[in-house]
Amino acid sequence: MPANMMPRSALALALLLSAVLSGLGAASAQATGILSKPAQQVKENRISAKNAVLLLLDHQTGLFQLVRDSSVTDFKTNVLALAATAKLYGVPTILTTSLEGGPNGPILPEIRAIFPNATLIPRPGEINAWDNTDFVKAATGRKKLLIAGIVTDVCVLFPTLSALAEGYEVYIVTDASGTFSAPVRDAALARATGAGAVLINWFAVACELQRDWRLGPNSGLGLAKLLSVYLPEYGNLISSHSAAVAVGKTSG
């Protein structure tokens, strides 16, 4: 039926359906175009000692008692492994604490021993470290921020969201961050990734900084020694290899 002979109500409905179908077709074409394009890496996506800074947030003796999403022993090992990794590769590291004179307690002594001269920002009250101007000044010399802390859903998540909103690239070191339970952790990390954060663990950080076993420190021996201390399974692998090499030399 020609449009000029259709009732007004029918004509209006036809025009509405045409507009909807046209919109769906355009959206479909756009989506297909997006999916068909290969992923483009528009910037350096790997962390290095030249483009990253490590932010250790509230790893305090009192707050350690709140961590329940992993064993205290494993968690502490992961935190110290991350700190030792940053020290090995010369990644600038900023420490911060929250109300350390109260029940939160001081920063873990072992962390301070690894970084005796690192900048430490004691926050007098700010829950979100990003609200502390001294911390932000110390932390923002580079665009890639490696973040770990206690607790994941507050002390890690809040500055992560703030930094992302200001255009920084945030990598949350998940196994060096802890909180009350696995569901709490998962919810916090889901919110962080939804905002653009990248999840990583300390072993991946170490390997990404090393890049090539033939490179320094000491042609990979530095990393091998670190792994033997903080990752016993890898230490056993290295010991087995060393023993096999020794046997081969002896028998040869």
mmCIF file of C-alpha atoms in Angstrom:
data_model
loop_
_atom_site.group_PDB
_atom_site.id
_atom_site.type_symbol
_atom_site.label_atom_id
_atom_site.label_comp_id
_atom_site.label_asym_id
_atom_site.label_seq_id
_atom_site.Cartn_x
_atom_site.Cartn_y
_atom_site.Cartn_z
ATOM 1 C CA MET A 1 0.000 0.000 0.000
ATOM 2 C CA PRO A 2 1.431 3.407 -0.880
ATOM 3 C CA ALA A 3 2.441 5.504 2.115
ATOM 4 C CA ASN A 4 -0.074 8.249 1.250
ATOM 5 C CA MET A 5 -2.935 5.718 1.480
ATOM 6 C CA MET A 6 -1.949 4.208 4.879
ATOM 7 C CA PRO A 7 -3.764 5.215 8.080
ATOM 8 C CA ARG A 8 -1.708 7.610 10.209
ATOM 9 C CA SER A 9 -1.247 5.056 13.012
ATOM 10 C CA ALA A 10 -0.011 2.382 10.593
ATOM 11 C CA LEU A 11 2.324 4.854 8.905
ATOM 12 C CA ALA A 12 3.803 5.917 12.245
ATOM 13 C CA LEU A 13 4.367 2.290 13.241
ATOM 14 C CA ALA A 14 6.024 1.524 9.910
ATOM 15 C CA LEU A 15 8.366 4.495 10.268
ATOM 16 C CA LEU A 16 9.244 3.451 13.825
ATOM 17 C CA LEU A 17 10.043 -0.122 12.795
ATOM 18 C CA SER A 18 12.151 1.141 9.903
ATOM 19 C CA ALA A 19 14.170 3.366 12.234
ATOM 20 C CA VAL A 20 14.719 0.550 14.755
ATOM 21 C CA LEU A 21 15.831 -1.932 12.069
ATOM 22 C CA SER A 22 18.125 0.656 10.543
ATOM 23 C CA GLY A 23 19.707 1.339 13.923
ATOM 24 C CA LEU A 24 20.193 -2.356 14.617
ATOM 25 C CA GLY A 25 21.797 -2.831 11.226
ATOM 26 C CA ALA A 26 24.239 0.012 11.829
ATOM 27 C CA ALA A 27 25.098 -1.274 15.301
ATOM 28 C CA SER A 28 25.643 -4.766 13.911
ATOM 29 C CA ALA A 29 27.900 -3.480 11.159
ATOM 30 C CA GLN A 30 29.877 -1.433 13.667
ATOM 31 C CA ALA A 31 30.289 -4.393 16.006
ATOM 32 C CA THR A 32 31.356 -6.644 13.141
ATOM 33 C CA GLY A 33 33.907 -4.068 12.095
ATOM 34 C CA ILE A 34 35.323 -3.894 15.603
ATOM 35 C CA LEU A 35 35.555 -7.648 15.965
ATOM 36 C CA SER A 36 37.125 -8.117 12.562
ATOM 37 C CA LYS A 37 39.978 -5.703 13.238
ATOM 38 C CA PRO A 38 43.161 -7.216 14.671
ATOM 39 C CA ALA A 39 44.126 -5.994 18.134
ATOM 40 C CA GLN A 40 46.500 -3.061 17.906
ATOM 41 C CA GLN A 41 49.086 -2.403 20.629
ATOM 42 C CA VAL A 42 49.349 1.348 20.545
ATOM 43 C CA LYS A 43 51.862 1.733 23.371
ATOM 44 C CA GLU A 44 54.499 -0.167 25.315
ATOM 45 C CA ASN A 45 52.583 -2.827 27.219
ATOM 46 C CA ARG A 46 55.477 -4.323 29.154
ATOM 47 C CA ILE A 47 56.671 -3.071 32.501
ATOM 48 C CA SER A 48 60.325 -2.236 33.021
ATOM 49 C CA ALA A 49 62.567 -0.576 35.563
ATOM 50 C CA LYS A 50 62.452 2.520 33.353
ATOM 51 C CA ASN A 51 58.695 2.968 33.048
ATOM 52 C CA ALA A 52 57.218 1.596 36.291
ATOM 53 C CA VAL A 53 57.083 2.390 39.991
ATOM 54 C CA LEU A 54 56.093 0.009 42.790
ATOM 55 C CA LEU A 55 53.625 1.254 45.396
ATOM 56 C CA LEU A 56 53.412 -0.857 48.563
ATOM 57 C CA LEU A 57 50.314 0.208 50.461
ATOM 58 C CA ASP A 58 49.723 -0.472 54.153
ATOM 59 C CA HIS A 59 51.659 -3.719 54.552
ATOM 60 C CA GLN A 60 51.529 -3.135 58.297
ATOM 61 C CA THR A 61 51.938 -5.643 61.106
ATOM 62 C CA GLY A 62 48.448 -5.086 62.491
ATOM 63 C CA LEU A 63 46.697 -5.167 59.126
ATOM 64 C CA PHE A 64 48.406 -8.461 58.270
ATOM 65 C CA GLN A 65 46.039 -10.068 60.776
ATOM 66 C CA LEU A 66 43.072 -9.223 58.515
ATOM 67 C CA VAL A 67 44.289 -11.265 55.552
ATOM 68 C CA ARG A 68 42.204 -14.423 55.113
ATOM 69 C CA ASP A 69 42.104 -14.983 51.359
ATOM 70 C CA SER A 70 45.444 -16.807 51.549
ATOM 71 C CA SER A 71 47.615 -18.208 54.307
ATOM 72 C CA VAL A 72 49.601 -15.646 56.270
ATOM 73 C CA THR A 73 52.837 -17.479 55.473
ATOM 74 C CA ASP A 74 52.221 -17.574 51.715
ATOM 75 C CA PHE A 75 51.030 -13.988 51.668
ATOM 76 C CA LYS A 76 54.052 -12.689 53.546
ATOM 77 C CA THR A 77 56.365 -14.641 51.234
ATOM 78 C CA ASN A 78 54.664 -13.108 48.187
ATOM 79 C CA VAL A 79 54.948 -9.574 49.570
ATOM 80 C CA LEU A 80 58.640 -9.972 50.343
ATOM 81 C CA ALA A 81 59.236 -11.621 46.964
ATOM 82 C CA LEU A 82 57.679 -8.636 45.200
ATOM 83 C CA ALA A 83 59.789 -6.239 47.266
ATOM 84 C CA ALA A 84 62.952 -8.236 46.551
ATOM 85 C CA THR A 85 62.092 -8.267 42.846
ATOM 86 C CA ALA A 86 61.806 -4.488 42.749
ATOM 87 C CA LYS A 87 65.104 -4.193 44.605
ATOM 88 C CA LEU A 88 66.839 -6.608 42.219
ATOM 89 C CA TYR A 89 65.804 -4.716 39.079
ATOM 90 C CA GLY A 90 66.003 -1.221 40.485
ATOM 91 C CA VAL A 91 62.308 -0.418 40.247
ATOM 92 C CA PRO A 92 61.592 2.772 42.247
ATOM 93 C CA THR A 93 59.488 1.871 45.279
ATOM 94 C CA ILE A 94 57.236 4.039 47.437
ATOM 95 C CA LEU A 95 55.990 2.836 50.817
ATOM 96 C CA THR A 96 53.001 4.196 52.681
ATOM 97 C CA THR A 97 51.229 3.432 55.954
ATOM 98 C CA SER A 98 47.914 4.365 57.512
ATOM 99 C CA LEU A 99 47.711 5.436 61.162
ATOM 100 C CA GLU A 100 50.811 3.441 61.994
ATOM 101 C CA GLY A 101 50.738 4.742 65.582
ATOM 102 C CA GLY A 102 47.469 2.891 66.176
ATOM 103 C CA PRO A 103 46.315 -0.721 65.841
ATOM 104 C CA ASN A 104 47.362 -0.866 62.177
ATOM 105 C CA GLY A 105 50.936 -0.993 63.415
ATOM 106 C CA PRO A 106 54.209 -0.162 61.648
ATOM 107 C CA ILE A 107 55.238 -1.334 58.212
ATOM 108 C CA LEU A 108 56.482 -4.907 58.116
ATOM 109 C CA PRO A 109 60.120 -4.747 59.338
ATOM 110 C CA GLU A 110 61.309 -7.090 56.584
ATOM 111 C CA ILE A 111 60.034 -4.664 53.938
ATOM 112 C CA ARG A 112 61.850 -1.779 55.568
ATOM 113 C CA ALA A 113 64.988 -3.911 55.693
ATOM 114 C CA ILE A 114 64.798 -4.422 51.919
ATOM 115 C CA PHE A 115 64.176 -0.701 51.337
ATOM 116 C CA PRO A 116 65.954 1.148 54.150
ATOM 117 C CA ASN A 117 66.198 4.320 52.069
ATOM 118 C CA ALA A 118 62.916 4.186 50.172
ATOM 119 C CA THR A 119 60.416 7.005 50.515
ATOM 120 C CA LEU A 120 57.893 6.219 53.261
ATOM 121 C CA ILE A 121 54.713 8.284 53.416
ATOM 122 C CA PRO A 122 52.920 7.893 56.771
ATOM 123 C CA ARG A 123 49.326 8.967 56.168
ATOM 124 C CA PRO A 124 47.730 10.667 59.174
ATOM 125 C CA GLY A 125 44.168 9.761 58.246
ATOM 126 C CA GLU A 126 43.488 9.385 54.516
ATOM 127 C CA ILE A 127 41.962 5.987 53.735
ATOM 128 C CA ASN A 128 42.629 6.420 50.019
ATOM 129 C CA ALA A 129 46.365 7.004 49.642
ATOM 130 C CA TRP A 130 45.639 9.028 46.506
ATOM 131 C CA ASP A 131 44.033 11.673 48.727
ATOM 132 C CA ASN A 132 47.434 12.312 50.319
ATOM 133 C CA THR A 133 49.286 14.924 48.273
ATOM 134 C CA ASP A 134 52.732 13.794 49.456
ATOM 135 C CA PHE A 135 52.011 10.255 48.325
ATOM 136 C CA VAL A 136 50.744 11.349 44.919
ATOM 137 C CA LYS A 137 53.801 13.542 44.357
ATOM 138 C CA ALA A 138 56.098 10.644 45.227
ATOM 139 C CA ALA A 139 54.158 8.048 43.244
ATOM 140 C CA THR A 140 53.460 9.767 39.955
ATOM 141 C CA GLY A 141 56.825 10.138 38.273
ATOM 142 C CA ARG A 142 55.954 7.285 35.906
ATOM 143 C CA LYS A 143 52.802 6.210 34.095
ATOM 144 C CA LYS A 144 52.865 2.499 35.009
ATOM 145 C CA LEU A 145 51.969 1.875 38.640
ATOM 146 C CA LEU A 146 52.512 -1.524 40.249
ATOM 147 C CA ILE A 147 50.240 -1.617 43.285
ATOM 148 C CA ALA A 148 49.946 -4.084 46.156
ATOM 149 C CA GLY A 149 48.610 -3.711 49.675
ATOM 150 C CA ILE A 150 46.251 -4.526 52.529
ATOM 151 C CA VAL A 151 43.308 -4.607 52.159
ATOM 152 C CA THR A 152 42.589 -5.285 48.490
ATOM 153 C CA ASP A 153 39.060 -3.889 48.508
ATOM 154 C CA VAL A 154 40.013 -0.544 50.086
ATOM 155 C CA CYS A 155 43.700 0.330 50.332
ATOM 156 C CA VAL A 156 44.450 -1.167 46.905
ATOM 157 C CA LEU A 157 41.186 -0.558 45.070
ATOM 158 C CA PHE A 158 40.604 3.091 46.002
ATOM 159 C CA PRO A 159 43.952 4.495 44.778
ATOM 160 C CA THR A 160 43.708 2.210 41.749
ATOM 161 C CA LEU A 161 40.433 3.809 40.698
ATOM 162 C CA SER A 162 41.790 7.293 41.396
ATOM 163 C CA ALA A 163 44.967 6.701 39.388
ATOM 164 C CA LEU A 164 43.071 5.183 36.470
ATOM 165 C CA ALA A 165 40.747 8.185 36.412
ATOM 166 C CA GLU A 166 43.808 10.409 35.991
ATOM 167 C CA GLY A 167 45.194 8.384 33.095
ATOM 168 C CA TYR A 168 47.752 6.164 34.818
ATOM 169 C CA GLU A 169 48.224 2.504 33.945
ATOM 170 C CA VAL A 170 47.687 0.361 37.031
ATOM 171 C CA TYR A 171 48.898 -3.195 37.550
ATOM 172 C CA ILE A 172 47.566 -4.832 40.720
ATOM 173 C CA VAL A 173 49.931 -7.468 42.077
ATOM 174 C CA THR A 174 47.204 -9.777 43.319
ATOM 175 C CA ASP A 175 49.191 -12.288 45.361
ATOM 176 C CA ALA A 176 50.945 -9.491 47.268
ATOM 177 C CA SER A 177 47.562 -7.965 48.153
ATOM 178 C CA GLY A 178 45.246 -9.449 50.757
ATOM 179 C CA THR A 179 41.829 -9.035 52.339
ATOM 180 C CA PHE A 180 39.138 -10.703 54.444
ATOM 181 C CA SER A 181 38.009 -13.454 52.072
ATOM 182 C CA ALA A 182 38.139 -14.727 48.509
ATOM 183 C CA PRO A 183 34.670 -13.338 47.606
ATOM 184 C CA VAL A 184 35.662 -9.884 48.887
ATOM 185 C CA ARG A 185 38.901 -10.054 46.897
ATOM 186 C CA ASP A 186 37.138 -11.192 43.729
ATOM 187 C CA ALA A 187 34.558 -8.418 43.939
ATOM 188 C CA ALA A 188 37.263 -5.794 44.415
ATOM 189 C CA LEU A 189 39.360 -7.085 41.522
ATOM 190 C CA ALA A 190 36.313 -7.250 39.269
ATOM 191 C CA ARG A 191 35.626 -3.587 39.962
ATOM 192 C CA ALA A 192 39.280 -2.730 39.344
ATOM 193 C CA THR A 193 39.510 -4.594 36.037
ATOM 194 C CA GLY A 194 36.208 -3.117 34.949
ATOM 195 C CA ALA A 195 37.789 0.303 35.389
ATOM 196 C CA GLY A 196 40.869 -0.715 33.397
ATOM 197 C CA ALA A 197 43.369 -2.170 35.859
ATOM 198 C CA VAL A 198 45.601 -5.108 34.885
ATOM 199 C CA LEU A 199 46.020 -8.079 37.213
ATOM 200 C CA ILE A 200 49.452 -9.653 37.634
ATOM 201 C CA ASN A 201 51.374 -11.727 40.200
ATOM 202 C CA TRP A 202 54.869 -11.221 41.581
ATOM 203 C CA PHE A 203 56.398 -14.080 39.547
ATOM 204 C CA ALA A 204 55.089 -12.535 36.329
ATOM 205 C CA VAL A 205 56.448 -9.156 37.398
ATOM 206 C CA ALA A 206 59.886 -10.709 37.929
ATOM 207 C CA CYS A 207 59.890 -12.497 34.585
ATOM 208 C CA GLU A 208 58.653 -9.442 32.718
ATOM 209 C CA LEU A 209 61.414 -7.336 34.228
ATOM 210 C CA GLN A 210 64.008 -9.996 33.363
ATOM 211 C CA ARG A 211 62.720 -10.450 29.765
ATOM 212 C CA ASP A 212 65.664 -12.633 28.731
ATOM 213 C CA TRP A 213 67.715 -15.079 30.814
ATOM 214 C CA ARG A 214 70.838 -13.853 29.018
ATOM 215 C CA LEU A 215 70.381 -10.316 30.324
ATOM 216 C CA GLY A 216 71.367 -8.889 33.707
ATOM 217 C CA PRO A 217 71.428 -8.926 36.612
ATOM 218 C CA ASN A 218 74.294 -11.444 36.269
ATOM 219 C CA SER A 219 72.857 -13.107 33.148
ATOM 220 C CA GLY A 220 69.749 -14.312 34.962
ATOM 221 C CA LEU A 221 71.574 -15.577 38.047
ATOM 222 C CA GLY A 222 70.044 -12.800 40.113
ATOM 223 C CA LEU A 223 66.540 -13.932 39.249
ATOM 224 C CA ALA A 224 67.459 -17.592 39.728
ATOM 225 C CA LYS A 225 68.685 -16.845 43.238
ATOM 226 C CA LEU A 226 65.577 -14.813 44.051
ATOM 227 C CA LEU A 227 63.297 -17.613 42.838
ATOM 228 C CA SER A 228 65.181 -20.200 44.854
ATOM 229 C CA VAL A 229 64.488 -18.155 48.002
ATOM 230 C CA TYR A 230 60.859 -17.169 47.483
ATOM 231 C CA LEU A 231 59.575 -19.955 45.229
ATOM 232 C CA PRO A 232 60.850 -23.261 46.684
ATOM 233 C CA GLU A 233 59.486 -25.292 43.784
ATOM 234 C CA TYR A 234 61.635 -23.326 41.371
ATOM 235 C CA GLY A 235 64.560 -23.605 43.747
ATOM 236 C CA ASN A 236 64.240 -27.393 43.622
ATOM 237 C CA LEU A 237 64.194 -27.239 39.834
ATOM 238 C CA ILE A 238 67.400 -25.208 39.807
ATOM 239 C CA SER A 239 69.047 -27.576 42.308
ATOM 240 C CA SER A 240 68.087 -30.592 40.197
ATOM 241 C CA HIS A 241 69.527 -28.979 37.082
ATOM 242 C CA SER A 242 72.750 -28.048 38.877
ATOM 243 C CA ALA A 243 73.114 -31.601 40.199
ATOM 244 C CA ALA A 244 72.532 -33.084 36.747
ATOM 245 C CA VAL A 245 75.145 -30.777 35.240
ATOM 246 C CA ALA A 246 77.615 -31.743 37.971
ATOM 247 C CA VAL A 247 77.008 -35.436 37.389
ATOM 248 C CA GLY A 248 77.450 -34.967 33.655
ATOM 249 C CA LYS A 249 80.794 -33.246 34.145
ATOM 250 C CA THR A 250 81.974 -35.921 36.574
ATOM 251 C CA SER A 251 80.962 -38.841 34.356
ATOM 252 C CA GLY A 252 82.366 -37.128 31.284
#
